[in-house]
Amino acid sequence: MEIILSSLENTQDLQTTLNILAILNELLTVGGGRRTGVFVSKGGTAILLQLLVSSSKDPPANEELMLHIHSLLVKVGPKDRKFGVKARLNGALNVTLNLVKHNLQNYKLLLPCLQVLRVYSSNLVNAVSLGKSGALEIMFEIIGPFSKKSTTLPKVALDTLASLLKSGMNARRAVDRGYLPTLLAIYHDWHRNDTRHRHVVIRKSILGCIKNLTNIKLGRKAFIDANGMRILYNTSTECLPVRTLDPLVNTSSLIMRKCFPKNRLPLPTIKSVFHHPLQHIPAGGPVAQLYNQPPGVDDVVDESDENEATEVDTENDTEYDEDETGHKSQNDDIETDINKLRPIQMGTRPFDELRAYEYFCREFSENFEDDDFESPRSVIPPSSVNSERHRPIIIPTTPSPLGPQNRRPLREDLLTPKSNESPLELDSISISKRPEGTSDPDLVSSLGRLALDAGVNGGSADGSQDEGGEQSVLEVPDTAALLPLHDPDLYLEIVKSTCSVPAYTEVAYPDYFGHVALHLREPILERVYGVQRTKIFQDIERLIHPSDILDKVVYDLDNQSCPVIDNGESLKFNSKFESGNLRKAIQVRKFEYDLILNSDINSNHYHQWFYFEVGNMRPGVRYRFNIINCEKSNSQFNYGMQVLMYSVQDAINGSPHWVRTGSDICYYKNNFSRSSIAAGGQKGKSYFTLTFTVTFQHKDDVCYFAYHYPYTYSMLKMHLEKLSALRTAQIYYRQDDLCETLGGNSCPLLTITAMPGSSSNDHISQFRSRPVVFLSSRVHPGETNSSWVMKGTLEYLMSCSPQAQSLRESYVFKIIPMLNPDGVINGNHRCSLSGEDLNRQWQNPNAELHPTIYHAKSLLQYLRATGRTPLVFCDYHGHSRKKNVFMYGCSIKETVWQTNVNTSTSTCELHEDLGYRTLPKLLSQMAPAFSLSSCSFVVERSKEATARVVVWREIGVQRSYTMESTLCGCDQGKYKGLQIGTSELEEMGAQFCLALLRLRRFTSPLELHNHNSHLLDMENDLIDTRSIPNITSPTTYVLEEDEPAFLEEVDYSAESNDENDPDLEPELQDNHALPDPSSDSEFSRQDSLN
């Protein structure tokens, strides 16, 4: 090769040059990419470019020579990474462009010149230079309307034009010259005449040019002005029946969505409807920033979208190319400072201050001398039902013709209880129904009486009506037989003492009736091909056919007196009950509704949790619901997860179940603009839509929809009260109030263990020597699955099985089952009433703003100070982007292994107890929903203030975990392919207890020496997983994507890299927890439906 190139460089004879070029052409054609690489490495590119420039200095240039040179450059260019720079520096750009100008009719020479020009223009600087030299105008002389002649030349010209238009300067030049309407006309002509679809590549290339033109704001405006939305919509609709035309439909959809005008979210402000005043607002904190905005600032949408082009350009640049920078920086969050990884003994509060927490550990100082070991002993705080907190409670149900007055609150004089009022008696609470046409004021004559609407047409639940119009008692389902911890009357009593910011006066039926877990398994929903595209096209129809849109507000928390014309055609919505979240409902078509969620209180974001009621439906009709202000860039709703629905009619008929429901479910970026205030200063962001379709089975039913199985604070209080009644003589059970929350609710703290065998010194000594296990849950209100797991743990701990008794004899359990009661009560997704994520406050919690975290940490500090550092700490969470149940722990070694940086201390010199892996490994052997391969033990900087990391570093708990439960389902084990339900979640809580029981034999001082081989196995496991390059363990940062690819592209667009996405507690700060479409071979053959 060197000899050939040397000869080519030194020869002056034209024929010799042609012969050498012919030989090279043959060699590179036969040799493939490897030989071309050798040619490039030997300087062949520069020699060809120099020959091209020198040969063009003496016009006219030899046509055969130019043909040979450009044919070689076509092969060499894509293999030379610096080809564009070399061509520009040698002055070859204009040489090739001039050849194209003067040979427009010479097909033989024109084709290779255009191909080389396309390679040149892949360099952005070259593209700008060629644009200034008239390359755009030349391309439009070559491309044109439909023709049956050879399509190779126009195809190459279109690809070259598309490459040139990636430059914003060229795109503006093309728009100024009116080329966008020309391209639309050309595309429509090819579409109309290519009836046999033989020229799909041409049509797609035209769309590629339009797509690049619309990357700039000027281009999007020109597209709208040229009626581009209607043209592409109509042509795409005609292409839908033909599967082979999907690339055209996908690209057209991308263009239309990009050009769809940004809409303002129909809200007066993005701040929550409800506001809770804080006595102390830290300067510079999120609440201070939220409420210190200058007057008149619109926080819903920015004044301009000048940065919008940046977002679109970013999407375009990364649409096909692998994001190398993302892979390089994905470990940036991992802590690399070993000193910060080592557990530390921070100076805690003086022990005199911590001594107050002895009250919560008084079991260690009791002598049990006065105890009767044969009778149950339970310590619970006095009833928290305070008459001053009583409010009238309404339970909504099937609406009757009497209208809204049937759901009015109790008499006005009863809305403000007087201080001398006595507590309500349960006997005064009755559930009754009103026959048609009657409105007996006696039904609401007492504070404790509940108004319950009549059934359909005023009839009873079974459709009958008592003679003479007398009242009859509605038969509610007897769930007590199936739910031993559920008591509707007790629930009502507890609700009345629960403090909410909106002062709720209604109770949701599912919370009152209770939920009985389904015996049937609910499979993960199989995604229907084209569902997202169909939904997007229906959204585009709103712009094309605006007269079809009703735009009727049917529910609005911002306008409590929102007039709703009850013509029987609209659904009725409600979310004014504990844990409810729905801010606004807009009827956009006869059977389609846009829904807007409320922000967390004292916040302007975190829209994910929803829980609302729907009534006045027609059976057999497909209703579409669109939640239009979601913020996450991806969701398990794209991977088979369904929403939850509870039918009151089904409950009355004996099926009180939350069931997975909904079809045509997808999650995609919409065209509602997200202001920079809500997006952390970033402009050009959009919200995302969760859309699902439901067909109701009963006429005038009342149904409830929820993000996940609801579990309210009042439900927890009810369960705890029922659990305390299960206490036997062998169980030590105590319930304390850890503190009072900002909203005035108590935070329960449970202590569960086994009673000592007697009051003898030996038994008391054994009792006091039990290690502590500290469990917490529900710091994030929207992660209701964590409460169901906790319920399973508590029920197991209070059971009478021999294993449960052995477990109680092994440990003292300190349990905080709900760390964020206020957030749960008020329907928040992430925050407490302070407007902050409590799981980011563990380093320096504020006693006033974060009381539950402050006192929980103080209790842990007290335990450490008294030599009772917990053996295990576990915080239960829920995960919205991954399947299965898994754990996150803390390990110095595994963190250092993932940093790939040199440290002053070798990992071999790091001494670490590998026992932190024992519990996850035991769970993987025992719990069918648990996945060891999804576990991670890496410590990240962004998680340094979470419970898991702080308890590990500051309290010194080696086995400090976050246990994540999926919101969707499982992709392995016994439950593979199934959505998770409450029975599986409760089973997980019980299996966690069994794993703790087995853990005891690995941590017992008497038996530790017998299990050195087990620890060696752990070490070997770590070494083995470290040696595998593409493992799915031990850290999520090296996760291989485990989601199945879809035939259809899913929209993940530019916002997939949310650096501070709060839901990524599971150590994910980018979107790698879900598949990246660009990494899939099938996706690479399609355009993104961005």
JSON list of N, CA, C and O in Angstrom, two decimals, residues 837-880:
[
{"chain": "A", "resi": 837, "resn": "ASP", "atom": "N", "xyz": [-38.09, 17.00, 50.28]},
{"chain": "A", "resi": 837, "resn": "ASP", "atom": "CA", "xyz": [-37.98, 15.55, 50.31]},
{"chain": "A", "resi": 837, "resn": "ASP", "atom": "C", "xyz": [-37.32, 15.17, 51.64]},
{"chain": "A", "resi": 837, "resn": "ASP", "atom": "O", "xyz": [-36.15, 15.45, 51.86]},
{"chain": "A", "resi": 838, "resn": "LEU", "atom": "N", "xyz": [-38.07, 14.52, 52.52]},
{"chain": "A", "resi": 838, "resn": "LEU", "atom": "CA", "xyz": [-37.54, 14.20, 53.85]},
{"chain": "A", "resi": 838, "resn": "LEU", "atom": "C", "xyz": [-36.38, 13.21, 53.78]},
{"chain": "A", "resi": 838, "resn": "LEU", "atom": "O", "xyz": [-35.56, 13.17, 54.70]},
{"chain": "A", "resi": 839, "resn": "ASN", "atom": "N", "xyz": [-36.30, 12.43, 52.72]},
{"chain": "A", "resi": 839, "resn": "ASN", "atom": "CA", "xyz": [-35.19, 11.48, 52.62]},
{"chain": "A", "resi": 839, "resn": "ASN", "atom": "C", "xyz": [-33.91, 12.13, 52.11]},
{"chain": "A", "resi": 839, "resn": "ASN", "atom": "O", "xyz": [-32.96, 11.45, 51.75]},
{"chain": "A", "resi": 840, "resn": "ARG", "atom": "N", "xyz": [-33.90, 13.45, 52.06]},
{"chain": "A", "resi": 840, "resn": "ARG", "atom": "CA", "xyz": [-32.67, 14.19, 51.75]},
{"chain": "A", "resi": 840, "resn": "ARG", "atom": "C", "xyz": [-32.31, 15.11, 52.91]},
{"chain": "A", "resi": 840, "resn": "ARG", "atom": "O", "xyz": [-31.52, 16.04, 52.75]},
{"chain": "A", "resi": 841, "resn": "GLN", "atom": "N", "xyz": [-32.88, 14.83, 54.09]},
{"chain": "A", "resi": 841, "resn": "GLN", "atom": "CA", "xyz": [-32.67, 15.71, 55.24]},
{"chain": "A", "resi": 841, "resn": "GLN", "atom": "C", "xyz": [-31.98, 15.01, 56.40]},
{"chain": "A", "resi": 841, "resn": "GLN", "atom": "O", "xyz": [-31.86, 15.59, 57.48]},
{"chain": "A", "resi": 842, "resn": "TRP", "atom": "N", "xyz": [-31.52, 13.80, 56.21]},
{"chain": "A", "resi": 842, "resn": "TRP", "atom": "CA", "xyz": [-31.00, 13.03, 57.34]},
{"chain": "A", "resi": 842, "resn": "TRP", "atom": "C", "xyz": [-29.67, 13.55, 57.87]},
{"chain": "A", "resi": 842, "resn": "TRP", "atom": "O", "xyz": [-29.33, 13.32, 59.03]},
{"chain": "A", "resi": 843, "resn": "GLN", "atom": "N", "xyz": [-28.89, 14.25, 57.06]},
{"chain": "A", "resi": 843, "resn": "GLN", "atom": "CA", "xyz": [-27.61, 14.76, 57.57]},
{"chain": "A", "resi": 843, "resn": "GLN", "atom": "C", "xyz": [-27.82, 15.84, 58.62]},
{"chain": "A", "resi": 843, "resn": "GLN", "atom": "O", "xyz": [-27.19, 15.82, 59.68]},
{"chain": "A", "resi": 844, "resn": "ASN", "atom": "N", "xyz": [-28.68, 16.80, 58.30]},
{"chain": "A", "resi": 844, "resn": "ASN", "atom": "CA", "xyz": [-28.91, 17.90, 59.23]},
{"chain": "A", "resi": 844, "resn": "ASN", "atom": "C", "xyz": [-30.40, 18.21, 59.32]},
{"chain": "A", "resi": 844, "resn": "ASN", "atom": "O", "xyz": [-30.87, 19.24, 58.84]},
{"chain": "A", "resi": 845, "resn": "PRO", "atom": "N", "xyz": [-31.17, 17.31, 59.91]},
{"chain": "A", "resi": 845, "resn": "PRO", "atom": "CA", "xyz": [-32.61, 17.58, 59.99]},
{"chain": "A", "resi": 845, "resn": "PRO", "atom": "C", "xyz": [-32.92, 18.73, 60.93]},
{"chain": "A", "resi": 845, "resn": "PRO", "atom": "O", "xyz": [-32.22, 18.95, 61.92]},
{"chain": "A", "resi": 846, "resn": "ASN", "atom": "N", "xyz": [-33.95, 19.48, 60.59]},
{"chain": "A", "resi": 846, "resn": "ASN", "atom": "CA", "xyz": [-34.40, 20.60, 61.40]},
{"chain": "A", "resi": 846, "resn": "ASN", "atom": "C", "xyz": [-35.58, 20.15, 62.25]},
{"chain": "A", "resi": 846, "resn": "ASN", "atom": "O", "xyz": [-36.56, 19.61, 61.73]},
{"chain": "A", "resi": 847, "resn": "ALA", "atom": "N", "xyz": [-35.49, 20.38, 63.54]},
{"chain": "A", "resi": 847, "resn": "ALA", "atom": "CA", "xyz": [-36.53, 19.90, 64.46]},
{"chain": "A", "resi": 847, "resn": "ALA", "atom": "C", "xyz": [-37.89, 20.50, 64.14]},
{"chain": "A", "resi": 847, "resn": "ALA", "atom": "O", "xyz": [-38.93, 19.88, 64.38]},
{"chain": "A", "resi": 848, "resn": "GLU", "atom": "N", "xyz": [-37.91, 21.73, 63.60]},
{"chain": "A", "resi": 848, "resn": "GLU", "atom": "CA", "xyz": [-39.18, 22.39, 63.30]},
{"chain": "A", "resi": 848, "resn": "GLU", "atom": "C", "xyz": [-39.73, 21.96, 61.94]},
{"chain": "A", "resi": 848, "resn": "GLU", "atom": "O", "xyz": [-40.93, 21.75, 61.80]},
{"chain": "A", "resi": 849, "resn": "LEU", "atom": "N", "xyz": [-38.85, 21.85, 60.96]},
{"chain": "A", "resi": 849, "resn": "LEU", "atom": "CA", "xyz": [-39.30, 21.56, 59.60]},
{"chain": "A", "resi": 849, "resn": "LEU", "atom": "C", "xyz": [-39.38, 20.07, 59.31]},
{"chain": "A", "resi": 849, "resn": "LEU", "atom": "O", "xyz": [-40.19, 19.64, 58.48]},
{"chain": "A", "resi": 850, "resn": "HIS", "atom": "N", "xyz": [-38.52, 19.29, 59.94]},
{"chain": "A", "resi": 850, "resn": "HIS", "atom": "CA", "xyz": [-38.47, 17.85, 59.65]},
{"chain": "A", "resi": 850, "resn": "HIS", "atom": "C", "xyz": [-38.54, 17.07, 60.95]},
{"chain": "A", "resi": 850, "resn": "HIS", "atom": "O", "xyz": [-37.61, 16.32, 61.28]},
{"chain": "A", "resi": 851, "resn": "PRO", "atom": "N", "xyz": [-39.60, 17.23, 61.73]},
{"chain": "A", "resi": 851, "resn": "PRO", "atom": "CA", "xyz": [-39.62, 16.62, 63.07]},
{"chain": "A", "resi": 851, "resn": "PRO", "atom": "C", "xyz": [-39.49, 15.10, 63.06]},
{"chain": "A", "resi": 851, "resn": "PRO", "atom": "O", "xyz": [-38.81, 14.53, 63.92]},
{"chain": "A", "resi": 852, "resn": "THR", "atom": "N", "xyz": [-40.12, 14.42, 62.12]},
{"chain": "A", "resi": 852, "resn": "THR", "atom": "CA", "xyz": [-40.05, 12.95, 62.14]},
{"chain": "A", "resi": 852, "resn": "THR", "atom": "C", "xyz": [-38.63, 12.48, 61.87]},
{"chain": "A", "resi": 852, "resn": "THR", "atom": "O", "xyz": [-38.17, 11.51, 62.50]},
{"chain": "A", "resi": 853, "resn": "ILE", "atom": "N", "xyz": [-37.93, 13.13, 60.95]},
{"chain": "A", "resi": 853, "resn": "ILE", "atom": "CA", "xyz": [-36.54, 12.73, 60.65]},
{"chain": "A", "resi": 853, "resn": "ILE", "atom": "C", "xyz": [-35.63, 13.12, 61.82]},
{"chain": "A", "resi": 853, "resn": "ILE", "atom": "O", "xyz": [-34.75, 12.35, 62.21]},
{"chain": "A", "resi": 854, "resn": "TYR", "atom": "N", "xyz": [-35.84, 14.30, 62.37]},
{"chain": "A", "resi": 854, "resn": "TYR", "atom": "CA", "xyz": [-35.01, 14.77, 63.48]},
{"chain": "A", "resi": 854, "resn": "TYR", "atom": "C", "xyz": [-35.09, 13.80, 64.66]},
{"chain": "A", "resi": 854, "resn": "TYR", "atom": "O", "xyz": [-34.07, 13.39, 65.23]},
{"chain": "A", "resi": 855, "resn": "HIS", "atom": "N", "xyz": [-36.30, 13.40, 65.02]},
{"chain": "A", "resi": 855, "resn": "HIS", "atom": "CA", "xyz": [-36.45, 12.54, 66.19]},
{"chain": "A", "resi": 855, "resn": "HIS", "atom": "C", "xyz": [-36.09, 11.09, 65.88]},
{"chain": "A", "resi": 855, "resn": "HIS", "atom": "O", "xyz": [-35.61, 10.37, 66.77]},
{"chain": "A", "resi": 856, "resn": "ALA", "atom": "N", "xyz": [-36.32, 10.65, 64.65]},
{"chain": "A", "resi": 856, "resn": "ALA", "atom": "CA", "xyz": [-35.89, 9.30, 64.28]},
{"chain": "A", "resi": 856, "resn": "ALA", "atom": "C", "xyz": [-34.37, 9.19, 64.34]},
{"chain": "A", "resi": 856, "resn": "ALA", "atom": "O", "xyz": [-33.82, 8.21, 64.87]},
{"chain": "A", "resi": 857, "resn": "LYS", "atom": "N", "xyz": [-33.68, 10.19, 63.83]},
{"chain": "A", "resi": 857, "resn": "LYS", "atom": "CA", "xyz": [-32.21, 10.17, 63.88]},
{"chain": "A", "resi": 857, "resn": "LYS", "atom": "C", "xyz": [-31.73, 10.28, 65.33]},
{"chain": "A", "resi": 857, "resn": "LYS", "atom": "O", "xyz": [-30.76, 9.61, 65.72]},
{"chain": "A", "resi": 858, "resn": "SER", "atom": "N", "xyz": [-32.38, 11.12, 66.11]},
{"chain": "A", "resi": 858, "resn": "SER", "atom": "CA", "xyz": [-31.99, 11.26, 67.51]},
{"chain": "A", "resi": 858, "resn": "SER", "atom": "C", "xyz": [-32.16, 9.95, 68.25]},
{"chain": "A", "resi": 858, "resn": "SER", "atom": "O", "xyz": [-31.33, 9.58, 69.10]},
{"chain": "A", "resi": 859, "resn": "LEU", "atom": "N", "xyz": [-33.23, 9.23, 67.94]},
{"chain": "A", "resi": 859, "resn": "LEU", "atom": "CA", "xyz": [-33.44, 7.92, 68.59]},
{"chain": "A", "resi": 859, "resn": "LEU", "atom": "C", "xyz": [-32.32, 6.96, 68.20]},
{"chain": "A", "resi": 859, "resn": "LEU", "atom": "O", "xyz": [-31.82, 6.21, 69.05]},
{"chain": "A", "resi": 860, "resn": "LEU", "atom": "N", "xyz": [-31.93, 6.99, 66.94]},
{"chain": "A", "resi": 860, "resn": "LEU", "atom": "CA", "xyz": [-30.82, 6.15, 66.49]},
{"chain": "A", "resi": 860, "resn": "LEU", "atom": "C", "xyz": [-29.52, 6.55, 67.19]},
{"chain": "A", "resi": 860, "resn": "LEU", "atom": "O", "xyz": [-28.72, 5.70, 67.58]},
{"chain": "A", "resi": 861, "resn": "GLN", "atom": "N", "xyz": [-29.32, 7.86, 67.35]},
{"chain": "A", "resi": 861, "resn": "GLN", "atom": "CA", "xyz": [-28.11, 8.33, 68.04]},
{"chain": "A", "resi": 861, "resn": "GLN", "atom": "C", "xyz": [-28.13, 7.90, 69.51]},
{"chain": "A", "resi": 861, "resn": "GLN", "atom": "O", "xyz": [-27.09, 7.53, 70.07]},
{"chain": "A", "resi": 862, "resn": "TYR", "atom": "N", "xyz": [-29.31, 7.90, 70.11]},
{"chain": "A", "resi": 862, "resn": "TYR", "atom": "CA", "xyz": [-29.42, 7.44, 71.50]},
{"chain": "A", "resi": 862, "resn": "TYR", "atom": "C", "xyz": [-29.07, 5.95, 71.60]},
{"chain": "A", "resi": 862, "resn": "TYR", "atom": "O", "xyz": [-28.35, 5.53, 72.51]},
{"chain": "A", "resi": 863, "resn": "LEU", "atom": "N", "xyz": [-29.58, 5.17, 70.67]},
{"chain": "A", "resi": 863, "resn": "LEU", "atom": "CA", "xyz": [-29.28, 3.74, 70.68]},
{"chain": "A", "resi": 863, "resn": "LEU", "atom": "C", "xyz": [-27.78, 3.49, 70.54]},
{"chain": "A", "resi": 863, "resn": "LEU", "atom": "O", "xyz": [-27.21, 2.64, 71.22]},
{"chain": "A", "resi": 864, "resn": "ARG", "atom": "N", "xyz": [-27.15, 4.26, 69.67]},
{"chain": "A", "resi": 864, "resn": "ARG", "atom": "CA", "xyz": [-25.70, 4.09, 69.51]},
{"chain": "A", "resi": 864, "resn": "ARG", "atom": "C", "xyz": [-24.96, 4.51, 70.78]},
{"chain": "A", "resi": 864, "resn": "ARG", "atom": "O", "xyz": [-24.03, 3.85, 71.24]},
{"chain": "A", "resi": 865, "resn": "ALA", "atom": "N", "xyz": [-25.40, 5.63, 71.37]},
{"chain": "A", "resi": 865, "resn": "ALA", "atom": "CA", "xyz": [-24.73, 6.14, 72.56]},
{"chain": "A", "resi": 865, "resn": "ALA", "atom": "C", "xyz": [-24.87, 5.19, 73.74]},
{"chain": "A", "resi": 865, "resn": "ALA", "atom": "O", "xyz": [-24.02, 5.19, 74.65]},
{"chain": "A", "resi": 866, "resn": "THR", "atom": "N", "xyz": [-25.91, 4.38, 73.75]},
{"chain": "A", "resi": 866, "resn": "THR", "atom": "CA", "xyz": [-26.11, 3.45, 74.86]},
{"chain": "A", "resi": 866, "resn": "THR", "atom": "C", "xyz": [-25.64, 2.05, 74.52]},
{"chain": "A", "resi": 866, "resn": "THR", "atom": "O", "xyz": [-26.00, 1.09, 75.22]},
{"chain": "A", "resi": 867, "resn": "GLY", "atom": "N", "xyz": [-24.88, 1.93, 73.44]},
{"chain": "A", "resi": 867, "resn": "GLY", "atom": "CA", "xyz": [-24.33, 0.62, 73.07]},
{"chain": "A", "resi": 867, "resn": "GLY", "atom": "C", "xyz": [-25.32, -0.31, 72.43]},
{"chain": "A", "resi": 867, "resn": "GLY", "atom": "O", "xyz": [-25.11, -1.53, 72.42]},
{"chain": "A", "resi": 868, "resn": "ARG", "atom": "N", "xyz": [-26.40, 0.24, 71.87]},
{"chain": "A", "resi": 868, "resn": "ARG", "atom": "CA", "xyz": [-27.41, -0.60, 71.22]},
{"chain": "A", "resi": 868, "resn": "ARG", "atom": "C", "xyz": [-27.56, -0.22, 69.75]},
{"chain": "A", "resi": 868, "resn": "ARG", "atom": "O", "xyz": [-28.67, -0.14, 69.22]},
{"chain": "A", "resi": 869, "resn": "THR", "atom": "N", "xyz": [-26.45, 0.00, 69.09]},
{"chain": "A", "resi": 869, "resn": "THR", "atom": "CA", "xyz": [-26.48, 0.31, 67.65]},
{"chain": "A", "resi": 869, "resn": "THR", "atom": "C", "xyz": [-27.24, -0.80, 66.92]},
{"chain": "A", "resi": 869, "resn": "THR", "atom": "O", "xyz": [-26.93, -1.98, 67.10]},
{"chain": "A", "resi": 870, "resn": "PRO", "atom": "N", "xyz": [-28.24, -0.45, 66.12]},
{"chain": "A", "resi": 870, "resn": "PRO", "atom": "CA", "xyz": [-29.04, -1.49, 65.46]},
{"chain": "A", "resi": 870, "resn": "PRO", "atom": "C", "xyz": [-28.18, -2.43, 64.62]},
{"chain": "A", "resi": 870, "resn": "PRO", "atom": "O", "xyz": [-27.20, -2.02, 63.99]},
{"chain": "A", "resi": 871, "resn": "LEU", "atom": "N", "xyz": [-28.57, -3.69, 64.64]},
{"chain": "A", "resi": 871, "resn": "LEU", "atom": "CA", "xyz": [-27.91, -4.67, 63.79]},
{"chain": "A", "resi": 871, "resn": "LEU", "atom": "C", "xyz": [-28.30, -4.46, 62.33]},
{"chain": "A", "resi": 871, "resn": "LEU", "atom": "O", "xyz": [-27.48, -4.60, 61.42]},
{"chain": "A", "resi": 872, "resn": "VAL", "atom": "N", "xyz": [-29.57, -4.10, 62.12]},
{"chain": "A", "resi": 872, "resn": "VAL", "atom": "CA", "xyz": [-30.10, -3.88, 60.77]},
{"chain": "A", "resi": 872, "resn": "VAL", "atom": "C", "xyz": [-30.94, -2.61, 60.79]},
{"chain": "A", "resi": 872, "resn": "VAL", "atom": "O", "xyz": [-31.71, -2.38, 61.73]},
{"chain": "A", "resi": 873, "resn": "PHE", "atom": "N", "xyz": [-30.74, -1.80, 59.77]},
{"chain": "A", "resi": 873, "resn": "PHE", "atom": "CA", "xyz": [-31.63, -0.66, 59.52]},
{"chain": "A", "resi": 873, "resn": "PHE", "atom": "C", "xyz": [-32.16, -0.84, 58.10]},
{"chain": "A", "resi": 873, "resn": "PHE", "atom": "O", "xyz": [-31.39, -1.07, 57.17]},
{"chain": "A", "resi": 874, "resn": "CYS", "atom": "N", "xyz": [-33.46, -0.73, 57.93]},
{"chain": "A", "resi": 874, "resn": "CYS", "atom": "CA", "xyz": [-34.04, -0.85, 56.58]},
{"chain": "A", "resi": 874, "resn": "CYS", "atom": "C", "xyz": [-35.17, 0.14, 56.42]},
{"chain": "A", "resi": 874, "resn": "CYS", "atom": "O", "xyz": [-36.09, 0.20, 57.25]},
{"chain": "A", "resi": 875, "resn": "ASP", "atom": "N", "xyz": [-35.09, 0.91, 55.36]},
{"chain": "A", "resi": 875, "resn": "ASP", "atom": "CA", "xyz": [-36.11, 1.91, 55.02]},
{"chain": "A", "resi": 875, "resn": "ASP", "atom": "C", "xyz": [-36.85, 1.40, 53.79]},
{"chain": "A", "resi": 875, "resn": "ASP", "atom": "O", "xyz": [-36.26, 1.20, 52.73]},
{"chain": "A", "resi": 876, "resn": "TYR", "atom": "N", "xyz": [-38.16, 1.15, 53.93]},
{"chain": "A", "resi": 876, "resn": "TYR", "atom": "CA", "xyz": [-38.96, 0.60, 52.83]},
{"chain": "A", "resi": 876, "resn": "TYR", "atom": "C", "xyz": [-39.34, 1.72, 51.85]},
{"chain": "A", "resi": 876, "resn": "TYR", "atom": "O", "xyz": [-39.83, 2.78, 52.26]},
{"chain": "A", "resi": 877, "resn": "HIS", "atom": "N", "xyz": [-39.15, 1.43, 50.56]},
{"chain": "A", "resi": 877, "resn": "HIS", "atom": "CA", "xyz": [-39.48, 2.39, 49.51]},
{"chain": "A", "resi": 877, "resn": "HIS", "atom": "C", "xyz": [-40.21, 1.70, 48.36]},
{"chain": "A", "resi": 877, "resn": "HIS", "atom": "O", "xyz": [-40.36, 0.48, 48.35]},
{"chain": "A", "resi": 878, "resn": "GLY", "atom": "N", "xyz": [-40.64, 2.50, 47.40]},
{"chain": "A", "resi": 878, "resn": "GLY", "atom": "CA", "xyz": [-41.22, 1.99, 46.16]},
{"chain": "A", "resi": 878, "resn": "GLY", "atom": "C", "xyz": [-40.45, 2.53, 44.97]},
{"chain": "A", "resi": 878, "resn": "GLY", "atom": "O", "xyz": [-39.86, 3.61, 45.05]},
{"chain": "A", "resi": 879, "resn": "HIS", "atom": "N", "xyz": [-40.44, 1.78, 43.88]},
{"chain": "A", "resi": 879, "resn": "HIS", "atom": "CA", "xyz": [-39.67, 2.17, 42.70]},
{"chain": "A", "resi": 879, "resn": "HIS", "atom": "C", "xyz": [-40.57, 2.21, 41.48]},
{"chain": "A", "resi": 879, "resn": "HIS", "atom": "O", "xyz": [-41.29, 1.25, 41.21]},
{"chain": "A", "resi": 880, "resn": "SER", "atom": "N", "xyz": [-40.53, 3.31, 40.74]},
{"chain": "A", "resi": 880, "resn": "SER", "atom": "CA", "xyz": [-41.44, 3.50, 39.61]},
{"chain": "A", "resi": 880, "resn": "SER", "atom": "C", "xyz": [-40.83, 3.11, 38.27]},
{"chain": "A", "resi": 880, "resn": "SER", "atom": "O", "xyz": [-41.53, 3.09, 37.27]}
]
